[in-house]
Short mmCIF file of C-alpha atoms and ligand atoms in Angstrom, two decimals:
data_model
loop_
_atom_site.label_atom_id
_atom_site.label_comp_id
_atom_site.label_asym_id
_atom_site.label_seq_id
_atom_site.Cartn_x
_atom_site.Cartn_y
_atom_site.Cartn_z
CA UNK L 140 28.81 71.29 -175.87
CA UNK L 141 31.19 71.11 -172.88
CA UNK L 142 29.90 70.61 -169.33
CA UNK L 143 31.23 74.02 -168.35
CA UNK L 144 29.87 76.82 -170.57
CA UNK L 145 31.90 79.70 -169.08
CA UNK L 146 34.48 79.91 -171.89
CA UNK L 147 31.76 79.67 -174.57
CA UNK L 148 29.69 82.40 -172.92
CA UNK L 149 32.67 84.78 -172.82
CA UNK L 150 32.79 84.60 -176.65
CA UNK L 151 29.07 85.21 -177.22
CA UNK L 152 28.57 88.93 -176.50
CA UNK L 153 30.93 91.87 -176.38
CA UNK L 154 30.43 94.25 -173.48
CA UNK L 155 33.18 96.73 -174.52
CA UNK L 156 32.11 100.33 -173.95
CA UNK L 157 28.91 99.40 -172.07
CA UNK L 158 28.19 100.81 -168.58
CA UNK L 159 25.41 98.31 -167.92
CA UNK L 160 23.63 95.31 -169.39
CA UNK L 161 20.16 93.89 -168.61
CA UNK L 162 19.86 90.23 -167.59
CA UNK L 163 16.55 88.37 -167.18
CA UNK L 164 15.99 85.89 -164.34
CA UNK L 165 13.19 83.30 -164.58
CA UNK L 166 14.37 80.71 -162.02
CA UNK L 167 16.79 80.98 -159.13
CA UNK L 168 17.92 84.36 -160.43
CA UNK L 169 14.52 85.68 -159.27
CA UNK L 170 14.74 84.53 -155.65
CA UNK L 171 18.52 84.49 -155.14
CA UNK L 172 20.15 87.71 -156.35
CA UNK L 173 23.65 87.11 -154.96
CA UNK L 174 25.25 89.76 -157.19
CA UNK L 175 25.28 93.55 -157.22
CA UNK L 176 22.72 95.21 -159.49
CA UNK L 177 22.03 98.83 -160.41
CA UNK L 178 18.26 98.34 -160.57
CA UNK L 179 15.77 95.52 -160.91
CA UNK L 180 12.32 95.51 -162.47
CA UNK L 181 9.70 92.81 -163.12
CA UNK L 182 9.61 92.07 -166.84
CA UNK L 183 8.43 89.46 -169.32
CA UNK L 184 9.95 87.81 -172.34
CA UNK L 185 7.78 86.40 -175.09
CA UNK L 186 7.60 82.90 -176.66
CA UNK L 187 9.36 81.10 -173.78
CA UNK L 188 8.09 78.86 -170.97
CA UNK L 189 9.74 77.42 -167.86
CA UNK L 190 10.46 73.68 -167.67
CA UNK L 191 12.29 71.58 -165.03
CA UNK L 192 14.15 69.77 -167.79
CA UNK L 193 17.74 70.76 -166.96
CA UNK L 194 19.99 68.65 -164.76
CA UNK L 195 21.94 70.32 -161.97
CA UNK L 196 25.35 68.85 -161.17
CA UNK L 197 26.62 71.81 -159.20
CA UNK L 198 23.77 73.47 -157.28
CA UNK L 199 20.79 71.20 -156.52
CA UNK L 200 22.41 67.85 -157.26
CA UNK L 201 25.77 66.26 -158.01
CA UNK L 202 27.34 64.78 -161.19
CA UNK L 203 26.42 61.29 -159.88
CA UNK L 204 22.88 62.29 -158.88
CA UNK L 205 21.83 65.45 -160.75
CA UNK L 206 18.92 67.51 -159.46
CA UNK L 207 16.36 69.14 -161.74
CA UNK L 208 16.32 72.89 -162.32
CA UNK L 209 14.69 75.23 -164.79
CA UNK L 210 15.42 76.08 -168.34
CA UNK L 211 13.23 77.75 -170.95
CA UNK L 212 11.65 76.08 -173.97
CA UNK L 213 10.29 77.91 -176.99
CA UNK L 214 6.48 78.03 -177.10
CA UNK L 215 5.22 80.51 -179.71
CA UNK L 216 2.56 82.86 -178.34
CA UNK L 217 3.45 82.26 -174.67
CA UNK L 218 5.19 84.63 -172.29
CA UNK L 219 7.29 84.25 -169.17
CA UNK L 220 7.35 86.80 -166.35
CA UNK L 221 10.47 87.16 -164.24
CA UNK L 222 12.88 89.73 -162.86
CA UNK L 223 15.17 91.90 -164.99
CA UNK L 224 18.37 93.22 -163.44
CA UNK L 225 20.55 96.00 -164.84
CA UNK L 226 24.12 95.08 -163.94
CA UNK L 227 27.66 96.24 -164.60
CA UNK L 228 29.26 94.04 -167.32
CA UNK L 229 31.80 92.76 -164.71
CA UNK L 230 28.94 90.90 -163.00
CA UNK L 231 28.83 88.41 -165.89
CA UNK L 232 31.97 86.69 -164.56
CA UNK L 233 29.92 85.69 -161.50
CA UNK L 234 26.76 84.91 -163.49
CA UNK L 235 28.63 82.79 -166.06
CA UNK L 236 30.17 80.80 -163.19
CA UNK L 237 26.81 80.36 -161.48
CA UNK L 238 25.08 79.27 -164.72
CA UNK L 239 28.04 77.24 -166.06
CA UNK L 240 26.29 73.85 -166.00
CA UNK L 241 24.89 74.00 -169.54
CA UNK L 242 23.45 77.50 -169.86
CA UNK L 243 24.29 79.87 -172.72
CA UNK L 244 23.51 83.58 -172.85
CA UNK L 245 20.93 84.61 -175.48
CA UNK L 246 19.84 88.11 -176.39
CA UNK L 247 16.12 88.89 -176.32
CA UNK L 248 13.62 91.73 -175.76
CA UNK L 249 12.37 92.38 -172.22
CA UNK L 250 8.93 94.00 -171.82
CA UNK L 251 8.24 96.05 -168.68
CA UNK L 252 4.82 96.62 -167.09
CA UNK L 253 4.74 100.26 -168.27
CA UNK L 254 4.97 99.15 -171.93
CA UNK L 255 8.64 100.03 -172.38
CA UNK L 256 11.12 97.54 -173.79
CA UNK L 257 14.89 96.88 -173.65
CA UNK L 258 17.18 94.23 -175.10
CA UNK L 259 19.05 92.06 -172.64
CA UNK L 260 20.46 88.60 -171.96
CA UNK L 261 18.90 85.43 -170.60
CA UNK L 262 20.60 82.13 -169.67
CA UNK L 263 19.01 79.14 -171.43
CA UNK L 264 20.11 75.48 -171.37
CA UNK L 265 19.31 73.70 -174.64
CA UNK L 266 18.81 69.99 -175.25
CA UNK L 267 22.36 69.61 -176.63
CA UNK L 268 24.07 70.37 -173.29
CA UNK L 269 25.66 67.56 -171.30
CA UNK L 270 23.46 68.08 -168.21
CA UNK L 271 20.13 68.05 -170.11
CA UNK L 272 17.49 65.68 -168.65
CA UNK L 273 14.48 66.54 -170.80
CA UNK L 274 10.75 66.04 -170.31
CA UNK L 275 9.10 63.71 -167.81
CA UNK L 276 5.67 63.58 -166.15
CA UNK L 277 5.35 66.36 -163.55
CA UNK L 278 4.72 63.81 -160.77
CA UNK L 279 8.03 62.06 -161.67
CA UNK L 280 9.84 65.40 -161.80
CA UNK L 281 8.52 66.19 -158.31
CA UNK L 282 9.65 62.81 -156.98
CA UNK L 283 13.10 63.32 -158.49
CA UNK L 284 13.31 66.81 -156.94
CA UNK L 285 12.12 65.56 -153.54
CA UNK L 286 15.05 63.13 -153.48
CA UNK L 287 17.82 65.46 -154.72
CA UNK L 288 20.17 67.87 -153.02
CA UNK L 289 23.45 69.59 -153.88
CA UNK L 290 25.92 72.24 -152.69
CA UNK L 291 23.26 75.00 -152.89
CA UNK L 292 20.81 72.98 -150.77
CA UNK L 293 17.81 70.69 -151.21
CA UNK L 294 16.28 70.64 -154.69
CA UNK L 295 12.73 71.15 -153.36
CA UNK L 296 13.77 74.47 -151.81
CA UNK L 297 14.41 75.76 -155.37
CA UNK L 298 10.81 74.97 -156.36
CA UNK L 299 9.19 76.25 -153.17
CA UNK L 300 11.11 79.55 -153.14
CA UNK L 301 10.50 80.07 -156.85
CA UNK L 302 6.75 79.39 -156.55
CA UNK L 303 6.54 81.93 -153.72
CA UNK L 304 8.50 84.52 -155.75
CA UNK L 305 6.24 83.94 -158.78
CA UNK L 306 3.14 84.59 -156.67
CA UNK L 307 4.72 87.84 -155.50
CA UNK L 308 5.15 88.74 -159.20
CA UNK L 309 1.51 87.78 -159.94
CA UNK L 310 2.78 85.14 -162.34
CA UNK L 311 0.80 81.90 -162.69
CA UNK L 312 2.99 79.10 -164.00
CA UNK L 313 1.05 75.84 -164.35
CA UNK L 314 4.20 73.68 -164.63
CA UNK L 315 5.92 75.14 -161.56
CA UNK L 316 2.74 75.17 -159.47
CA UNK L 317 1.89 71.55 -160.42
CA UNK L 318 5.34 70.37 -159.30
CA UNK L 319 5.03 72.42 -156.11
CA UNK L 320 1.66 70.75 -155.40
CA UNK L 321 3.16 67.26 -155.95
CA UNK L 322 6.01 68.15 -153.57
CA UNK L 323 3.48 69.12 -150.86
CA UNK L 324 1.68 65.82 -151.46
CA UNK L 325 4.93 63.84 -151.15
CA UNK L 326 5.88 65.71 -147.96
CA UNK L 327 2.43 64.95 -146.46
CA UNK L 328 2.84 61.25 -147.36
CA UNK L 329 6.30 61.20 -145.73
CA UNK L 330 4.83 62.78 -142.57
CA UNK L 331 2.20 60.03 -142.42
CA UNK L 332 4.80 57.23 -142.65
C1 SIN I 124 17.50 81.88 -164.22
O1 SIN I 124 17.13 81.88 -163.06
O2 SIN I 124 17.23 82.85 -164.97
C2 SIN I 124 18.33 80.79 -164.81
C3 SIN I 124 18.10 79.44 -164.25
C4 SIN I 124 18.49 79.32 -162.80
O3 SIN I 124 19.62 79.70 -162.45
O4 SIN I 124 17.68 78.84 -162.01
#
């Protein structure tokens, strides 16, 4: 798969005739909505979990020193709470550019708190993309994140803002919260030095 997934994403779904499309955010799309949306609602998708297994060459790191950002991995029986946005199809030009470093759009069902359901799109980076970093111990992931930064800012800001946004959504994510705790520990150690 190429480094830049924009052209591939344009071929994946056809938006002709649609006034709006739902897109699910589970990472930075929760805390940084830098695009116009018609409405947004907390939602969950089933059988997916967050993991800091994707490299970031363009936001929280560089091609020479990639940061670590989220993707989703399939875990049957699990669920992932995030934010669903209903957007005009034109907004996908911006979203495809923002998520171009390895993410592809997939269609899935979104479940809202009131029991209703819609189909929408979610950006997922699979292990066959060029920026994939894969699993590592959470303490190592935290150390990597503590030492990375890119054009969108320091990598640890991604984790800290996301953890805060997840608490506001009443979502407990053991992986994200463990890495956040390691980051606090590392910052305390740096302060002591
Ligand atoms: C998302 O937030 O839904 C995708 C991953 C990211 O941009 O952090």
